[in-house]
Short mmCIF file of C-alpha atoms in Angstrom, two decimals:
data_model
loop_
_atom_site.label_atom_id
_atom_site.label_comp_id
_atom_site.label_asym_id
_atom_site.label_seq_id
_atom_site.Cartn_x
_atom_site.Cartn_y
_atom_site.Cartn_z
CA UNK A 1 -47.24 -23.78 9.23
CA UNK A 2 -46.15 -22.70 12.19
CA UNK A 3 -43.35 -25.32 14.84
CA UNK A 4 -46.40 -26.82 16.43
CA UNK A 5 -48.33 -27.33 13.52
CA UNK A 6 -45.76 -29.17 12.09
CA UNK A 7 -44.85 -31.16 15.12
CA UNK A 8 -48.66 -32.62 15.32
CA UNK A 9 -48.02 -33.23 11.23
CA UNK A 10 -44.97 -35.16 11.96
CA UNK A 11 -45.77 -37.15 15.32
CA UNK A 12 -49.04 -38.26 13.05
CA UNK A 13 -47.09 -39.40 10.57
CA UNK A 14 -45.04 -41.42 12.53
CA UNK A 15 -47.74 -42.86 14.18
CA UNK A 16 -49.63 -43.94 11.02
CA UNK A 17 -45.94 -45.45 9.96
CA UNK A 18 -45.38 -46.93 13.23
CA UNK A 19 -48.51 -49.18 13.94
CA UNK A 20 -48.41 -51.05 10.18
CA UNK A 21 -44.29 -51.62 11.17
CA UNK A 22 -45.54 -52.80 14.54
CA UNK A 23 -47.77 -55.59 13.17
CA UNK A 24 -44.87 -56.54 10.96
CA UNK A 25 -42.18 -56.42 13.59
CA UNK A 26 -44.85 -58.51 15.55
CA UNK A 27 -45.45 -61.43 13.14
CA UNK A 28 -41.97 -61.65 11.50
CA UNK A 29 -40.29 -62.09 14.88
CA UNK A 30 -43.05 -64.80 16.22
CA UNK A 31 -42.27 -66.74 12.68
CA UNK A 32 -38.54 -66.33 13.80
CA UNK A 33 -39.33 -68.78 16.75
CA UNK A 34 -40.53 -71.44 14.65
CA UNK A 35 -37.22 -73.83 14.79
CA UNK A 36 -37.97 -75.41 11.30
CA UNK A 37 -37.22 -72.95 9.06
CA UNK A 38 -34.67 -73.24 6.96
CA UNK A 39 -31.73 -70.70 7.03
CA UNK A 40 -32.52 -68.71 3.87
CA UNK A 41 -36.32 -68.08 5.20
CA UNK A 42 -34.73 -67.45 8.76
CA UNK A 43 -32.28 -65.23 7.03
CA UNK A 44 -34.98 -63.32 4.83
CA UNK A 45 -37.04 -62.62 8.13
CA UNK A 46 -34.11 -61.23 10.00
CA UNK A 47 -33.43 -58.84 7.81
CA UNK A 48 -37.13 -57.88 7.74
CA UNK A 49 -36.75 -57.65 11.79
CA UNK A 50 -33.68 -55.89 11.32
CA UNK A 51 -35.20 -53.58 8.60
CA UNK A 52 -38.26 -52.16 10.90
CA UNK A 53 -36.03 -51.72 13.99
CA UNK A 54 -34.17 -49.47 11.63
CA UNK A 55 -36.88 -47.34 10.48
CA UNK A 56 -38.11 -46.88 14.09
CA UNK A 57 -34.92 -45.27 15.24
CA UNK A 58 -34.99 -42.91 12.09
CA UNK A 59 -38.46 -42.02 13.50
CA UNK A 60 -37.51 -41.73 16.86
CA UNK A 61 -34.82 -38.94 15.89
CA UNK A 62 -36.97 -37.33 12.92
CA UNK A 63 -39.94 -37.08 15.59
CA UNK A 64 -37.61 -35.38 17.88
CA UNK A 65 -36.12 -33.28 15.22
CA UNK A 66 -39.76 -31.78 14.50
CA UNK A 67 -39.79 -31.05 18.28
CA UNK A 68 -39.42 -27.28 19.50
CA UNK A 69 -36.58 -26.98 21.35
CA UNK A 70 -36.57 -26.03 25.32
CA UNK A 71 -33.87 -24.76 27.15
CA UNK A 72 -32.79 -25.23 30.34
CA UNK A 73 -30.02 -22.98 31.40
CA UNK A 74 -27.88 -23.21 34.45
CA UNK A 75 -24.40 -23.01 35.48
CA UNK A 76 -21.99 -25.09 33.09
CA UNK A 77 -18.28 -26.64 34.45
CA UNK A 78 -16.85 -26.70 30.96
CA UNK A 79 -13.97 -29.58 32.16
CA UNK A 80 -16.76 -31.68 33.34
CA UNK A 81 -18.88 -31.34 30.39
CA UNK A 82 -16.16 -32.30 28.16
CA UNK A 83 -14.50 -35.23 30.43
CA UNK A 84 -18.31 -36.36 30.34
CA UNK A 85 -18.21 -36.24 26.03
CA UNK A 86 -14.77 -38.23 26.23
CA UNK A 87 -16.25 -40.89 28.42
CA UNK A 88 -18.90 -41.20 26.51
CA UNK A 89 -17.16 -42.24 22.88
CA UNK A 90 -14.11 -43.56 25.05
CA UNK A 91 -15.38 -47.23 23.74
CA UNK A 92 -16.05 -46.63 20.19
CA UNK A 93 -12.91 -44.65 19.95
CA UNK A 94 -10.85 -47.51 21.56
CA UNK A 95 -12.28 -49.89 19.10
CA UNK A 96 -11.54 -48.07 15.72
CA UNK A 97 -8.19 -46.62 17.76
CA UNK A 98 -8.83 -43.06 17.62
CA UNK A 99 -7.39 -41.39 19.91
CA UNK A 100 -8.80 -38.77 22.07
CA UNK A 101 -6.88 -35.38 23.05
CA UNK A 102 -8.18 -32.83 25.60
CA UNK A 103 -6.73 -29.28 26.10
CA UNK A 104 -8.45 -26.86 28.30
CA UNK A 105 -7.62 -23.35 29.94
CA UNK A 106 -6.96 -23.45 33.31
CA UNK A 107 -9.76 -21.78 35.69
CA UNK A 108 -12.44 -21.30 32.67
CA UNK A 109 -15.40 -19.95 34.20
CA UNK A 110 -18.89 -21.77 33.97
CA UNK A 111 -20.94 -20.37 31.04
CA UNK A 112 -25.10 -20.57 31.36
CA UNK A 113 -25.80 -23.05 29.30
CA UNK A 114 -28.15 -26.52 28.82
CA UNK A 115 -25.68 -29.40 30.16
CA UNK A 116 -27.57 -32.01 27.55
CA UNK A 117 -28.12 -30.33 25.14
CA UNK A 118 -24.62 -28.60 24.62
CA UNK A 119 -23.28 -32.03 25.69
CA UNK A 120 -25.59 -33.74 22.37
CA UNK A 121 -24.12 -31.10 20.58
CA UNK A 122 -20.31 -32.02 21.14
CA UNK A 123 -21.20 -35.60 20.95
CA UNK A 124 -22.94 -35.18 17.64
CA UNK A 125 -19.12 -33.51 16.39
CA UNK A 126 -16.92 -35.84 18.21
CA UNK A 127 -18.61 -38.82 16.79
CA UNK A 128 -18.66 -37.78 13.46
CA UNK A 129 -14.86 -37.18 13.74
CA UNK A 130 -14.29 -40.93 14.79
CA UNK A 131 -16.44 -42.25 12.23
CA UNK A 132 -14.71 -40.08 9.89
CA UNK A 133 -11.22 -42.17 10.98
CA UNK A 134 -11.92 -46.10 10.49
CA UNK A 135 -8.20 -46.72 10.07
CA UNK A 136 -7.31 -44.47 13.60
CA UNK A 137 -6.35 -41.24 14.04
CA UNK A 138 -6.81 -38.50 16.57
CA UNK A 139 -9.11 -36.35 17.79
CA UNK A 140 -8.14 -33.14 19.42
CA UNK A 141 -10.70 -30.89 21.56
CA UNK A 142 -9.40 -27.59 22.86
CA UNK A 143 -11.90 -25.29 25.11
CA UNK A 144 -10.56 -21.50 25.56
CA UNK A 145 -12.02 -17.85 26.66
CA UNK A 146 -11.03 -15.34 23.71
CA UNK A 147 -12.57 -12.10 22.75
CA UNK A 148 -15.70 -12.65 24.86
CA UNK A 149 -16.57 -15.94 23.82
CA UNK A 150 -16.11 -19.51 24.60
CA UNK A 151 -14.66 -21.30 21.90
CA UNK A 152 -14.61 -25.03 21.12
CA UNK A 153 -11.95 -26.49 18.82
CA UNK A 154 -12.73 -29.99 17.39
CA UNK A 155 -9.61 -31.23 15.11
CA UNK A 156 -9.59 -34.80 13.63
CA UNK A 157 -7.14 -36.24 11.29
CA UNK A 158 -9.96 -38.32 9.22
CA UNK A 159 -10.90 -38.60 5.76
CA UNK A 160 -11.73 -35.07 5.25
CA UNK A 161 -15.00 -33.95 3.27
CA UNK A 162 -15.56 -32.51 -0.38
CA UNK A 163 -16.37 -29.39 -0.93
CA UNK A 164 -19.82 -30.08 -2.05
CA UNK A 165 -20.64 -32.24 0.81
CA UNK A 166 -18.97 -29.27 3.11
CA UNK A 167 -21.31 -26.78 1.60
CA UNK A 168 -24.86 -28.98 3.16
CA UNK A 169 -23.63 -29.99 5.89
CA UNK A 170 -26.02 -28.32 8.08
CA UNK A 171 -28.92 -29.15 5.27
CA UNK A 172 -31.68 -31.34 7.22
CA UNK A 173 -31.33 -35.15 5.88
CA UNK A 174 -28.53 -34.38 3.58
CA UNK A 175 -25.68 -37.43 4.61
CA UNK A 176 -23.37 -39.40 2.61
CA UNK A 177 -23.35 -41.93 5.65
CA UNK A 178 -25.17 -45.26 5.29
CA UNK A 179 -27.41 -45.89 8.07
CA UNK A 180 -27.57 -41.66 8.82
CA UNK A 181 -31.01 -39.94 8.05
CA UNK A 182 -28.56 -36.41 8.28
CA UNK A 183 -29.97 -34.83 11.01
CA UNK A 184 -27.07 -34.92 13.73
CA UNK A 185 -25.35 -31.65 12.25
CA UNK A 186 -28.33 -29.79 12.00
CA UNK A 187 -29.52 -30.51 15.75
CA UNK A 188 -26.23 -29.58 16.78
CA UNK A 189 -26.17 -25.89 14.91
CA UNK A 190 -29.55 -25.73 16.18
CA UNK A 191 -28.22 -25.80 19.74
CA UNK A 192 -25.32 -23.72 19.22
CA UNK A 193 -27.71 -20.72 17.47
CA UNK A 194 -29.93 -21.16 20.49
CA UNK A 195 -26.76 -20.74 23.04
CA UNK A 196 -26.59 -17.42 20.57
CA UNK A 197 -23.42 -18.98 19.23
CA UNK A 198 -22.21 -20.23 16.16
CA UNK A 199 -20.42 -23.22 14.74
CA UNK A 200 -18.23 -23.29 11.65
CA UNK A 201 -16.75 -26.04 9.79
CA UNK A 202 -13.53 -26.23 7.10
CA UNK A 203 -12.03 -29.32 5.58
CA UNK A 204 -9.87 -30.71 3.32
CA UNK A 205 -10.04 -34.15 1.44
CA UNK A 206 -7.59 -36.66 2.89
CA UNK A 207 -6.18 -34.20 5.45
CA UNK A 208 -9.16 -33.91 7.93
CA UNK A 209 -11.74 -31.44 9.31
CA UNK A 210 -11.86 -28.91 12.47
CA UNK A 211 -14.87 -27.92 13.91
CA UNK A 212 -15.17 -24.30 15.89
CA UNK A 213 -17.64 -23.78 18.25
CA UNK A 214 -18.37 -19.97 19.44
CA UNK A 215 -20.50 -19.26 22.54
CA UNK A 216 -21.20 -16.00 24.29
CA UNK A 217 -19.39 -15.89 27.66
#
């Protein structure tokens, strides 16, 4: 089966899942309305709401997973993509007090690359680093030219992984995350391979995990 092929098998399938959910997501929330029901019923069909607005975002990204993927490459400011990537999580890393360290080299040149999709990449890392810190920590980026290549240091003091979860990292759907369908690494190697890079990861338990990204200059 070749990318298309399998794109038409998985936008189908998502439709056929989608229109049954819609009905659902349709009636449960026009019950919702009705101000007599008592809390446990009320409760029941909220989660049921809750529930099918779930599934549709797990669509949504396994829909756009299945997708072949298109680049557009242009002129990159490296400083601006990664100001845009701190901006971005600034919120979420405020909350669970992460904090957020950027190093660059001075004068990097600008690297042909896809702005959004290098900049879904580095959000897919970074946010996996503050999620990987719910009692703080940091987060440390560094961007460099060595030996012909960009390179892309992402440092976190978090929770660290296991060596068995380290190994599948980049295995489609494989998470230990609740709420994660596993999909975010494996879009973001994805992008990196088609940059002609590469990404590796190490970790240790309870010490943290650093991320290297490698891209052709």
């Amino acid at each position: 089966m070749n990318d298309i092929d399998f794109e038409k098998l998985v936008f189908g399938m998502a439709h056929q899942i989608r229109n049954p959910c819609g009905v659902i997501l349709s009636n449960a929330s026009q019950i919702l309305k009705n101000k007599k029901l008592d809390d446990e019923t009320a409760t029941s069909l909220q989660a049921i709401v809750n529930s099918i607005k779930y599934l549709d975002a797990r669509l949504d990204e396994f829909v756009e997973f299945s997708k072949p993927m298109i680049l557009n490459f242009k002129e990159v400011s490296i400083s601006h993509l990664l100001q845009e990537v701190t901006a971005i999580v600034r919120d979420k890393s405020h909350l669970q007090r992460v904090r957020i360290l950027l190093k660059e080299d001075k004068n990097l040149s600008h690297p042909k690359a896809d702005h959004q999709q290098l900049l879904l990449a580095f959000l897919n890392i970074v946010l996996n680093a503050i999620e990987a810190m719910p009692s703080g920590g940091t987060v440390s980026i560094e961007a460099k030219k060595l030996d012909g290549n960009f390179t892309f240091t992402f440092k976190d003091s978090g929770i660290g992984m296991h060596p068995k979860d380290l190994a599948e990292i980049f295995s489609p759907f494989y998470t230990t995350k609740e709420g994660s369908i596993g999909i975010g690494l494996p879009i973001t190697k994805r992008i990196i391979e088609q940059h002609r890079g590469n990404i590796d990861v190490s970790s240790l338990e309870k010490k943290g995990t650093t991320v290297t990204v490698k891209i052709p200059a």
